[in-house]
CSV table of C-alpha atoms and ligand atoms in Angstrom, one decimal:
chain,number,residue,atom,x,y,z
X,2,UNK,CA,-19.6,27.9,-13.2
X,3,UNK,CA,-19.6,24.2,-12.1
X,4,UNK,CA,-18.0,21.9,-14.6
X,5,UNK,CA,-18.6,17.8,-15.1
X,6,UNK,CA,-15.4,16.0,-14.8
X,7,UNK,CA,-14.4,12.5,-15.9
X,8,UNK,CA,-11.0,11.0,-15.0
X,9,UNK,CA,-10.4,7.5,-16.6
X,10,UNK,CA,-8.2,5.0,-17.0
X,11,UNK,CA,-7.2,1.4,-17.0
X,12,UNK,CA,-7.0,-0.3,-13.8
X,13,UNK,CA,-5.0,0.4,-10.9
X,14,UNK,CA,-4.4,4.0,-12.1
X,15,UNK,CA,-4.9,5.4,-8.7
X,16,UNK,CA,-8.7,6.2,-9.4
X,17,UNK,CA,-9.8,5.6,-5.9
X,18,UNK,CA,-7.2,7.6,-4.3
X,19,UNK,CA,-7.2,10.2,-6.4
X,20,UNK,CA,-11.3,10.7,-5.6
X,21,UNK,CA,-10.1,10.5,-1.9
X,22,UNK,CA,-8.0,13.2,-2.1
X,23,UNK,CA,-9.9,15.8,-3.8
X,24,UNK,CA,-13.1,14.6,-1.2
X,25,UNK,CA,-10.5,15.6,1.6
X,26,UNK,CA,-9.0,18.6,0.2
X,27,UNK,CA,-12.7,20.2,0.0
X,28,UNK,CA,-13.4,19.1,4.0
X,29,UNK,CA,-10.4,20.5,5.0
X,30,UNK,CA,-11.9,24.3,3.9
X,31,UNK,CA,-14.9,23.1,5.7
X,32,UNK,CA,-17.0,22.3,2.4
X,33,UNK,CA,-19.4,19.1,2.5
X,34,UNK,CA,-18.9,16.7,-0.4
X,35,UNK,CA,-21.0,13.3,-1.6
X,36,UNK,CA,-19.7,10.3,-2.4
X,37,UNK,CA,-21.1,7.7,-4.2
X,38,UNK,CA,-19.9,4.6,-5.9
X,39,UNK,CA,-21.5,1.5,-7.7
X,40,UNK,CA,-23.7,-1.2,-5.9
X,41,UNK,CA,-21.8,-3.6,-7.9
X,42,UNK,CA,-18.4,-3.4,-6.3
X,43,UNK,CA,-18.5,-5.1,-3.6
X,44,UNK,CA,-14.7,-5.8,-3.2
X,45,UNK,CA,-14.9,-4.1,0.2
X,46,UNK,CA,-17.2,-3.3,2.5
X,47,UNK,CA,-20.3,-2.0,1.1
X,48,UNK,CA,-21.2,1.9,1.0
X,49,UNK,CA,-17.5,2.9,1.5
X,50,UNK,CA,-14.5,3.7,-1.2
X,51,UNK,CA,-11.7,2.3,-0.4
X,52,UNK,CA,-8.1,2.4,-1.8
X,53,UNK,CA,-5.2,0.1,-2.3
X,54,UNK,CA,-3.0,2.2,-0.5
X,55,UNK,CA,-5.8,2.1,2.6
X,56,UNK,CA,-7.3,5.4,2.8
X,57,UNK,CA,-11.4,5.1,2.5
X,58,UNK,CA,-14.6,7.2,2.9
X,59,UNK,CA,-18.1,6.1,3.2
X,60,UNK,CA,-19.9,6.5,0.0
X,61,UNK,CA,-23.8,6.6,-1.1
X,62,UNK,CA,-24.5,3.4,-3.5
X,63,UNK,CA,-25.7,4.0,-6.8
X,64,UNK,CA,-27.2,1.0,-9.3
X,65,UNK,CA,-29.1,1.2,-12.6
X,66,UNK,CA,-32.0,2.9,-10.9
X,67,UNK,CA,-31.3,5.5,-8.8
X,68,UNK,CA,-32.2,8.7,-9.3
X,69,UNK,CA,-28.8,10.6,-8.9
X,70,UNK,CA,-30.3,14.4,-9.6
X,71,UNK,CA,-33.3,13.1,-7.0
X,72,UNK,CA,-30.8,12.5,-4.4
X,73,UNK,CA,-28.0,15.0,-4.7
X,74,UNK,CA,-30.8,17.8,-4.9
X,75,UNK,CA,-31.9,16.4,-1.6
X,76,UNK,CA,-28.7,16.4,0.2
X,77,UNK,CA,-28.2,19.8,-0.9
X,78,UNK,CA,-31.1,21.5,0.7
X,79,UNK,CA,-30.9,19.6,4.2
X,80,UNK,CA,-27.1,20.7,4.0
X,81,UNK,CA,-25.3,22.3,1.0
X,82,UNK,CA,-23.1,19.9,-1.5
X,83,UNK,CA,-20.3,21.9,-2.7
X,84,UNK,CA,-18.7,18.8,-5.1
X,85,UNK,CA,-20.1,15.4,-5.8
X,86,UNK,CA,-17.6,12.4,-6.6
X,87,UNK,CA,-18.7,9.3,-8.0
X,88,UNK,CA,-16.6,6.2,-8.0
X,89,UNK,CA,-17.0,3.4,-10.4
X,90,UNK,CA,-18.7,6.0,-13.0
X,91,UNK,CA,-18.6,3.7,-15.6
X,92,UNK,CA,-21.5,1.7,-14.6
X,93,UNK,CA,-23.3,4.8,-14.5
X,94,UNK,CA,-26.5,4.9,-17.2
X,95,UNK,CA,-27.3,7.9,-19.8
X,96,UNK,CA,-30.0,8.7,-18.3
X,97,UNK,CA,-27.7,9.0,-14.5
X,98,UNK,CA,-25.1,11.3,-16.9
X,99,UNK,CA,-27.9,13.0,-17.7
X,100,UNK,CA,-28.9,13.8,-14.5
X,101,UNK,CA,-25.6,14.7,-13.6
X,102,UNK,CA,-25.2,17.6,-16.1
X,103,UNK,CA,-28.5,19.0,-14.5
X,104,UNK,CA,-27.0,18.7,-11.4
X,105,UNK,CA,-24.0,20.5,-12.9
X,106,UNK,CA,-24.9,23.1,-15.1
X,107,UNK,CA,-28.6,23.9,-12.4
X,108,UNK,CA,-27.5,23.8,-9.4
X,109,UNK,CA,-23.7,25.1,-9.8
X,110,UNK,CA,-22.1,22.0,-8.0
X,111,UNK,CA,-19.3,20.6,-9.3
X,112,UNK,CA,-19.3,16.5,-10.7
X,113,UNK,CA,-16.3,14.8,-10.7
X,114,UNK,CA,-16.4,11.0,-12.1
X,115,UNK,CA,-13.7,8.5,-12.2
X,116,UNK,CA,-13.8,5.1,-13.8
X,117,UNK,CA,-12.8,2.7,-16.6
X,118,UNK,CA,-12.9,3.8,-20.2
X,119,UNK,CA,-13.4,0.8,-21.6
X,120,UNK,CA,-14.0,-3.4,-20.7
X,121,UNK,CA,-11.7,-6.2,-20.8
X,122,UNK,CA,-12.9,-6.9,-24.6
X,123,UNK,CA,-12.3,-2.7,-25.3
X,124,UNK,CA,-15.7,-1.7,-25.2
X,125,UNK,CA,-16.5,1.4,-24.1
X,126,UNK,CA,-18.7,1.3,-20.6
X,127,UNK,CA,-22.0,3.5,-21.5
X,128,UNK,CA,-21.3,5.6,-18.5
X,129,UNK,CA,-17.8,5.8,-19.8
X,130,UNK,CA,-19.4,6.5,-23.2
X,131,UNK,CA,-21.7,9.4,-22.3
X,132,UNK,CA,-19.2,11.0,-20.0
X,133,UNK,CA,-16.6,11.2,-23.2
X,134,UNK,CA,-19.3,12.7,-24.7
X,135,UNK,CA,-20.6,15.6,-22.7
X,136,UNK,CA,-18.4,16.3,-19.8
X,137,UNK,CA,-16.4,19.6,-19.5
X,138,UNK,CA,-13.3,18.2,-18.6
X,139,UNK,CA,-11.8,14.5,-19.7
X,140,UNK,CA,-8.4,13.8,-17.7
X,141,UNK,CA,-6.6,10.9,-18.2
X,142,UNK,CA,-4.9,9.1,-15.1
X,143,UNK,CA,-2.2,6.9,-16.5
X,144,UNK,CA,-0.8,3.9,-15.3
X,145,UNK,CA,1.6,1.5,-17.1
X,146,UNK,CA,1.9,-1.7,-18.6
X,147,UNK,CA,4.8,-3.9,-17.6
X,148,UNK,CA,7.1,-3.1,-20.8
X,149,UNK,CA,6.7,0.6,-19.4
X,150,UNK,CA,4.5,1.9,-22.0
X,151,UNK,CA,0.9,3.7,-21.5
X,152,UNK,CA,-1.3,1.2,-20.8
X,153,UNK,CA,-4.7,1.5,-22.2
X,154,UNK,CA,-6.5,-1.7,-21.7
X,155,UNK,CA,-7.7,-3.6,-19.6
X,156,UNK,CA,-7.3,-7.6,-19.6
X,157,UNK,CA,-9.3,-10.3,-17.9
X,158,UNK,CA,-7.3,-13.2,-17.2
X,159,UNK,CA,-8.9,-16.8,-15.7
X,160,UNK,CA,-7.6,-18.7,-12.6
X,161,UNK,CA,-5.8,-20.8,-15.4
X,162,UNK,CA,-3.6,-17.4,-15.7
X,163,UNK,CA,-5.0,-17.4,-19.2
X,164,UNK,CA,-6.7,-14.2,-21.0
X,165,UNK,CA,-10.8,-14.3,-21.2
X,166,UNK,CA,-12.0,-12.5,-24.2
X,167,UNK,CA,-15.5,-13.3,-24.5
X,168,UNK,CA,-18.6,-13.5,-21.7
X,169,UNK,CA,-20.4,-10.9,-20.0
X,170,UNK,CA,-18.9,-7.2,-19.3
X,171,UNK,CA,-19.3,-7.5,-15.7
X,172,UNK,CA,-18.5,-10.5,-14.3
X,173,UNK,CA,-19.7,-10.6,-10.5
X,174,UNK,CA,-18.0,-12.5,-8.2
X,175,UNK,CA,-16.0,-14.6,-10.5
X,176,UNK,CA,-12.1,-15.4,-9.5
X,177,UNK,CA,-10.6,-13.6,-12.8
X,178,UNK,CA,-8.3,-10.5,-12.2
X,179,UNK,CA,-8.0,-7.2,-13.9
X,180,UNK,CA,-4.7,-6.2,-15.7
X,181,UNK,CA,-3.6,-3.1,-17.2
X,182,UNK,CA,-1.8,-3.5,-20.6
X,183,UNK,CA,-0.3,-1.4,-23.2
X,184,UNK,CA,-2.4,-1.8,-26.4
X,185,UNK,CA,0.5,-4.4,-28.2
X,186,UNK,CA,0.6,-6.5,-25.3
X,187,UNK,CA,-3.7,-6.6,-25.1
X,188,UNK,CA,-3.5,-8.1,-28.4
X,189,UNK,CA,-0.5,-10.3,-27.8
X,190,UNK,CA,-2.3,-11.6,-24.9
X,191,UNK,CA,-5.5,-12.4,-26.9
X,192,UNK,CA,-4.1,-13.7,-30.0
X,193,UNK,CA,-2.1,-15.9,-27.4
X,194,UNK,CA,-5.4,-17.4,-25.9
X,195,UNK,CA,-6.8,-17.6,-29.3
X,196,UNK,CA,-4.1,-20.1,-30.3
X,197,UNK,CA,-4.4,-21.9,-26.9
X,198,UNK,CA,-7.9,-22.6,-27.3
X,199,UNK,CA,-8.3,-23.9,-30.7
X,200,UNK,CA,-4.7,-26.1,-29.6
X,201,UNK,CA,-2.4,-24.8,-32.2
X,202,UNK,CA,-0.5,-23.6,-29.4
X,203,UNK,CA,0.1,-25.4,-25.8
X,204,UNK,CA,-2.6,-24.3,-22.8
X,205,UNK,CA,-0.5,-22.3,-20.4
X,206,UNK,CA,-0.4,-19.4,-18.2
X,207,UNK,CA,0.7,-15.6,-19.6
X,208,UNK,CA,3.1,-14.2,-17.2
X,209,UNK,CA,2.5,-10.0,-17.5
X,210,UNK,CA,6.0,-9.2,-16.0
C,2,ZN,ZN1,3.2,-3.4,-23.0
């Protein structure tokens, strides 16, 4: 039986490559796979997944509205899908999860999501909520945070190099950058900019190293 994967982490974990490799491991036997990955991201070119360490495949885009049973159904009668891969998962709806269990547990092809668990202000994503939820398999890809412990969080920090813990969950094409912190330095960071804004302490970049 097909299962429903989810592999998450903070950023930087390896997510992209890790999708990658399992896409290429299953055209190496000769088995077709489908990628797809979030409209949203448009870090690099669009319709491809690419990773830091340069591999990339192209990719089917998914936003709020597409129908992901609807399509994955289609590719697989013009030519059979033996294992869908979704990048970017987390933007993914309950209704798309939803679909993707059908896909799973009706048509016997494997799922395999990977994304963030959770936003820069620890919120969970709702595809990142609904895949905890109902997938077969939840695997954690680690990465860590500069002191060397797990890090599990995810910190938006400004131009100004200082942490952003308020305003929108996705911010599109804004200049801020994504760090991956252990939990004691996510709150560290925050309480920091806390203090910084209301002036008790001086304005001034964080420095995560
Ligand atoms: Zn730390």
């Amino acid at each position: 039986m097909a299962q429903l994967y989810f592999y998450y982490s903070a950023m930087n974990a390896g997510k992209s490559t890790s999708l990658l490799q399992s896409s290429y491991n299953y055209n190496e036997r000769g088995m077709q796979t489908l990628i797809f990955t979030a409209e949203i991201d448009n870090r690099f070119a669009l319709g491809r997944v690419s990773s830091r360490i340069g591999l990339s495949a192209e990719a089917l885009l998914f936003s709020p509205s597409t129908n992901m049973a609807e399509i994955i159904k289609r590719e697989n009668s013009a030519q059979k899908v033996h294992c869908v891969l979704i990048d970017e998962c987390q933007f993914l709806t309950k209704e798309q999860v939803e679909q993707l269990c059908d896909i799973v547990d009706n048509c016997d092809i494997p799922v395999l999501c990977y994304g963030l668990r959770t936003d820069f202000a620890g919120e969970l994503f709702a595809g990142s909520q609904y895949l905890l939820a109902w997938a077969d398999k939840l695997v954690e890809l680690k990465t860590v945070c500069y002191c060397g412990r797990k890090a599990n969080k995810v910190l938006r920090v400004g131009s100004d190099g200082i942490p952003v813990y308020e305003g929108a969950q996705v911010d599109i094409g804004g200049n801020e950058k994504y760090i991956s912190v252990c939990r004691k330095h996510y709150s560290d960071a925050i309480e920091q900019a806390k203090l910084m804004k209301v002036g008790t302490i001086p304005k001034k970049a964080i420095h995560f190293n």
